[in-house]
CSV table of C-alpha atoms and ligand atoms in Angstrom, one decimal:
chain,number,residue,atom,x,y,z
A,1,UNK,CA,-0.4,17.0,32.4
A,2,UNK,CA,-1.0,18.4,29.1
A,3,UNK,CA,-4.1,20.7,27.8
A,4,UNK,CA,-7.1,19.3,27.6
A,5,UNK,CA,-7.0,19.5,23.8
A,6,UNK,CA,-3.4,18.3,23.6
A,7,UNK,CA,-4.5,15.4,25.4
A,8,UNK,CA,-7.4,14.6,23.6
A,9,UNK,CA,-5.5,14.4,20.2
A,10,UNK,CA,-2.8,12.3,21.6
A,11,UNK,CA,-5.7,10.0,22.8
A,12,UNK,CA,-7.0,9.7,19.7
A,13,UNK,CA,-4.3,9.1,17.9
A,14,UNK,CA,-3.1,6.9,20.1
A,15,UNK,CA,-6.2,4.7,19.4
A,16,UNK,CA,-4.3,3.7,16.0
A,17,UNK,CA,-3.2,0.4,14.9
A,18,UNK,CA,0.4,0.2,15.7
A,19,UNK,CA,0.7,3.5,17.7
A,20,UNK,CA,1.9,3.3,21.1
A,21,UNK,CA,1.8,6.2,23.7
A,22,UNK,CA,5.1,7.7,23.2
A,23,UNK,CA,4.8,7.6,19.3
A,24,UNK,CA,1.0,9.7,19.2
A,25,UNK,CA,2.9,11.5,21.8
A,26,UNK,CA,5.6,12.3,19.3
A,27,UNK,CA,2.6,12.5,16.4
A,28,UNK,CA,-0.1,15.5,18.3
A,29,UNK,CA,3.4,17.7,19.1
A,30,UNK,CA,4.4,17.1,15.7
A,31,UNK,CA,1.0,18.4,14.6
A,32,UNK,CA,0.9,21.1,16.8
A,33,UNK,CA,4.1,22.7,15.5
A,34,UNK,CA,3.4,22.5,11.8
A,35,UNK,CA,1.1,25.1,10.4
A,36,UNK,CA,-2.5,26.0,10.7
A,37,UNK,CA,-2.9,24.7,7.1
A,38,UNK,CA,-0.7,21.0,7.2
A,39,UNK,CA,-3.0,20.3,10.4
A,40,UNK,CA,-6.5,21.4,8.6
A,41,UNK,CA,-5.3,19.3,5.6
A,42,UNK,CA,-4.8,16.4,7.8
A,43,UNK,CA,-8.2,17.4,9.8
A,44,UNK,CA,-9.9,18.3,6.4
A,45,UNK,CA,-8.5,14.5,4.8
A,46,UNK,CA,-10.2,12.4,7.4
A,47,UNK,CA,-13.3,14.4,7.1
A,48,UNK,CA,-13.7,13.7,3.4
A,49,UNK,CA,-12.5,10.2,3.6
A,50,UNK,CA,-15.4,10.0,6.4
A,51,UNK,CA,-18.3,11.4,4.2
A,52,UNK,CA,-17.4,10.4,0.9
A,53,UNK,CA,-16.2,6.5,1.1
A,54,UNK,CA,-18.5,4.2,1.8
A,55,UNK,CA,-18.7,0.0,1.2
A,56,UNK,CA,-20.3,-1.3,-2.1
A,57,UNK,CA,-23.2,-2.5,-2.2
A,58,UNK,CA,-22.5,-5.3,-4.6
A,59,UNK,CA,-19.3,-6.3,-3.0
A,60,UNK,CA,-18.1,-4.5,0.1
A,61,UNK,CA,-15.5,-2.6,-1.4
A,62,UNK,CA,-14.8,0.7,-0.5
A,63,UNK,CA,-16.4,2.7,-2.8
A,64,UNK,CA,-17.3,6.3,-3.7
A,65,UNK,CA,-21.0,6.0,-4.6
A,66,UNK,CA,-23.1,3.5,-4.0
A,67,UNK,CA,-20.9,0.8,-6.4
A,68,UNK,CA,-17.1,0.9,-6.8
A,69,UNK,CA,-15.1,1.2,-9.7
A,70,UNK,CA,-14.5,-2.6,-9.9
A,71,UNK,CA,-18.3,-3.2,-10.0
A,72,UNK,CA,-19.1,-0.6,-12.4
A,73,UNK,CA,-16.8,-1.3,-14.8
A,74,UNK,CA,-18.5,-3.5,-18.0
A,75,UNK,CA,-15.1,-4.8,-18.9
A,76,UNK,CA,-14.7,-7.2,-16.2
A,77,UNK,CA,-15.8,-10.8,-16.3
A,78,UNK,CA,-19.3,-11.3,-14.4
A,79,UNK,CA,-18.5,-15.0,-14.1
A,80,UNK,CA,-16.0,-15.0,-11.9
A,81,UNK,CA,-15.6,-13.5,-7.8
A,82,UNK,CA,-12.4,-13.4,-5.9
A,83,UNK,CA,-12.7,-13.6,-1.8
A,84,UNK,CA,-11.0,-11.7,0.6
A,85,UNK,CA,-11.2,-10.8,3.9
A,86,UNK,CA,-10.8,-6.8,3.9
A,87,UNK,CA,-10.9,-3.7,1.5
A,88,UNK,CA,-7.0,-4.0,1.7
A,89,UNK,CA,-7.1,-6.7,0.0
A,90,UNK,CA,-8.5,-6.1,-3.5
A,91,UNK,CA,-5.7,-3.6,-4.4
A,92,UNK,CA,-2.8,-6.3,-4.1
A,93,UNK,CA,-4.9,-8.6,-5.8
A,94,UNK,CA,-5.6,-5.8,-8.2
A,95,UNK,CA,-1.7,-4.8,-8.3
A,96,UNK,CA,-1.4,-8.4,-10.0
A,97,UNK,CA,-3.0,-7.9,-13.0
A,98,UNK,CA,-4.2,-11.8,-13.2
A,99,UNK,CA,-7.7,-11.3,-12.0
A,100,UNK,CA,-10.5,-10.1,-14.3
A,101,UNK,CA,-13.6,-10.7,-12.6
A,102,UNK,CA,-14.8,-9.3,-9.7
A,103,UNK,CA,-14.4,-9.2,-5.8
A,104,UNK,CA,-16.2,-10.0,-2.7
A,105,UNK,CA,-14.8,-8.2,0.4
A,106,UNK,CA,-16.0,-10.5,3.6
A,107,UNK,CA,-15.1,-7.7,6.2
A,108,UNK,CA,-12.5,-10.6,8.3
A,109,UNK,CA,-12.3,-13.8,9.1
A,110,UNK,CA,-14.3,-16.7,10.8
A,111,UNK,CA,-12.3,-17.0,14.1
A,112,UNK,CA,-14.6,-18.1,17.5
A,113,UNK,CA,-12.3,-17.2,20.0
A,114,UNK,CA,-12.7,-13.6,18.9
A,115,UNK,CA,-16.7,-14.0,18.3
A,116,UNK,CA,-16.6,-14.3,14.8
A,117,UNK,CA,-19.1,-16.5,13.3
A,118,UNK,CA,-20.5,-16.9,9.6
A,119,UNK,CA,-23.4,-14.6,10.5
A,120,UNK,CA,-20.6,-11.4,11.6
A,121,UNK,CA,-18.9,-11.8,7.4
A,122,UNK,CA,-20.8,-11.6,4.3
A,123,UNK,CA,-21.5,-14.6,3.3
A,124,UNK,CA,-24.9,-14.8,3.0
A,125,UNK,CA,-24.1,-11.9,0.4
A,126,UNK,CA,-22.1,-13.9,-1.4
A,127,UNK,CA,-24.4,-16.8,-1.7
A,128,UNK,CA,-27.2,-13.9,-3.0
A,129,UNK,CA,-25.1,-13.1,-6.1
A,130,UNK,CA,-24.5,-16.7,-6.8
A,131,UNK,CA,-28.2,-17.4,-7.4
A,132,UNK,CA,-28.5,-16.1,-10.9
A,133,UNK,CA,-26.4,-18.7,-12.7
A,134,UNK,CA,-24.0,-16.1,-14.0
A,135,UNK,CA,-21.4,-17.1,-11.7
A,136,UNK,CA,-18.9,-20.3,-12.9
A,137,UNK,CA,-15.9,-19.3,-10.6
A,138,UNK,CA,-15.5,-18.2,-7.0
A,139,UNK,CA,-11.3,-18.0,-6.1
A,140,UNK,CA,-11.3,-18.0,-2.2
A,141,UNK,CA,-8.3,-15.2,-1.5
A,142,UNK,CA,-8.9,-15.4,2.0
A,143,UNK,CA,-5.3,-15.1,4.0
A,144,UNK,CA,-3.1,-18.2,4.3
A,145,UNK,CA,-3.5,-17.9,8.2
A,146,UNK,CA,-5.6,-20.4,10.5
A,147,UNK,CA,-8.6,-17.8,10.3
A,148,UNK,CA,-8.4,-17.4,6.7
A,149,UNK,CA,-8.1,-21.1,5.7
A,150,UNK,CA,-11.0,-22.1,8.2
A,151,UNK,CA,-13.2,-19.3,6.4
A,152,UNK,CA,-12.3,-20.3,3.2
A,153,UNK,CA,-13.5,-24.0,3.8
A,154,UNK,CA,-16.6,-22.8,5.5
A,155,UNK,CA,-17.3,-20.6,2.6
A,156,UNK,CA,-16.6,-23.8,-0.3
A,157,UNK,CA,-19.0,-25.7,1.9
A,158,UNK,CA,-21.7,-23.1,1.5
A,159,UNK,CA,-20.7,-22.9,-1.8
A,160,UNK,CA,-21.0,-26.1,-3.0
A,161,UNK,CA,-24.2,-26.8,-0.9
A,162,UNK,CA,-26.1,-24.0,-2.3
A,163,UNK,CA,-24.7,-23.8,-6.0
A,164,UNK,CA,-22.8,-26.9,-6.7
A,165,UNK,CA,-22.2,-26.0,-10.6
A,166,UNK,CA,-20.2,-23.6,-9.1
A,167,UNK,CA,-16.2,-24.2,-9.1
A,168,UNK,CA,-14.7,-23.3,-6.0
A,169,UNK,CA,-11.0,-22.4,-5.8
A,170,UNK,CA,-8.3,-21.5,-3.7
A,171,UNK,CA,-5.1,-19.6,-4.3
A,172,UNK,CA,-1.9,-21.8,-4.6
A,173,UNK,CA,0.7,-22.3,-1.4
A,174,UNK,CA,3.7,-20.3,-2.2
A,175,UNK,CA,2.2,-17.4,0.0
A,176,UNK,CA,3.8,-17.0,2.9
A,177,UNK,CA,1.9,-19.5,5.7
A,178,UNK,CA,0.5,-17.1,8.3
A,179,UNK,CA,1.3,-13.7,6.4
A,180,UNK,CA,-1.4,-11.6,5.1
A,181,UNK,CA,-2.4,-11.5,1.7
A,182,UNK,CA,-1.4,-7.3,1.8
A,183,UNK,CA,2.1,-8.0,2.6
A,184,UNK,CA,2.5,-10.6,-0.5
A,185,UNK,CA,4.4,-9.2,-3.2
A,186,UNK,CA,2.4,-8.7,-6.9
A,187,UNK,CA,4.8,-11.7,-8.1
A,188,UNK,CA,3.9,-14.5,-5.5
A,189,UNK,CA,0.7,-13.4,-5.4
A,190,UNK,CA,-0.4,-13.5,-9.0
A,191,UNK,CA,1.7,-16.5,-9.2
A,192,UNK,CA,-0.4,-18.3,-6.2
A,193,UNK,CA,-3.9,-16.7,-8.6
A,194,UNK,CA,-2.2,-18.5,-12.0
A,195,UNK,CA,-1.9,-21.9,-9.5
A,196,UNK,CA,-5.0,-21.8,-8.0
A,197,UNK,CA,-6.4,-25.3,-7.0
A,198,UNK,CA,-10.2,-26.9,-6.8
A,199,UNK,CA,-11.8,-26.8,-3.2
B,1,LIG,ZN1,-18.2,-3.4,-5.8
């Protein structure tokens, strides 16, 4: 129906979360009318974004470099690690400003019935930088959905198994049951950090 290279950008943008047919439709004719330099922008943005970001190697974070800011920075507290399931989540947790130690990004959730066992999330990576004693706290800030809670009593198991001098913790109810931890507001969220409970 369209040009081949029409076509092939509303394909791909139709491949986005949320974006139906009619809507990357409405997106690649929206493209093609603005000018030569919006589109490159746009073109030039995912490019960058592409070859420049990459995941931490200490904790999974998105990160410019081989560590991200979080881990670099000498200010926050190497005793502590707050759990969560995606990059997404460490800017909310962040956006609190109750957290001071540093993060562990699992990359999901433990959920079978999509394929997802321990050995798909980072755990073993976790249990790595538990081994040298420094660690006393680990806040689980997994999402209070079935996936997330399941993950975050696998992960305490582990936890306790491997390094029981460890305390294991969990954000307090008061989050939304089901939502995801990215949708919580700064309030409810550092209030559900403040109340977090043993494992
Ligand atoms: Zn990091």
């Amino acid at each position: 129906m369209y040009a081949p290279p029409v076509q092939r950008l509303i394909v791909e943008l139709g491949r986005l979360p949320g974006i139906g047919g009619r809507t990357a439709q409405r997106l690649a004719f929206h493209i093609l009318r603005s000018s030569d330099a919006d589109a490159l922008a746009l073109a030039d943005a995912i490019r960058e974004v592409k070859e420049k970001v990459g995941l931490c190697e200490v904790c999974f974070n998105l990160a410019e470099g081989p560590r991200c800011r979080i881990c670099l920075d000498e200010r926050r507290d190497p005793a502590s690690i707050c759990v969560v399931e995606e990059p997404g989540d460490v800017i909310p947790m962040e956006r609190t400003h109750e957290f001071r130690g540093r993060y562990h990004v699992l990359g999901g959730a433990l959920s079978p019935i999509d394929g997802v066992d321990p050995e798909d999330l980072r755990i073993a990576e976790l249990l790595v930088r538990l081994r040298d004693g420094q660690v006393r706290e680990v806040v689980l800030a997994t999402n209070p959905t079935t996936t997330g809670e399941a993950t975050a009593l696998h992960i305490a198991d582990a936890v306790r198994a491997q390094s029981p001098d460890v305390v294991v913790t969990r954000l307090a109810s008061g989050l939304p049951v089901g939502a995801d931890l990215e949708y919580a507001d700064e309030v409810t969220l550092g209030k559900a950090l403040a109340g977090r409970r043993t494992l």
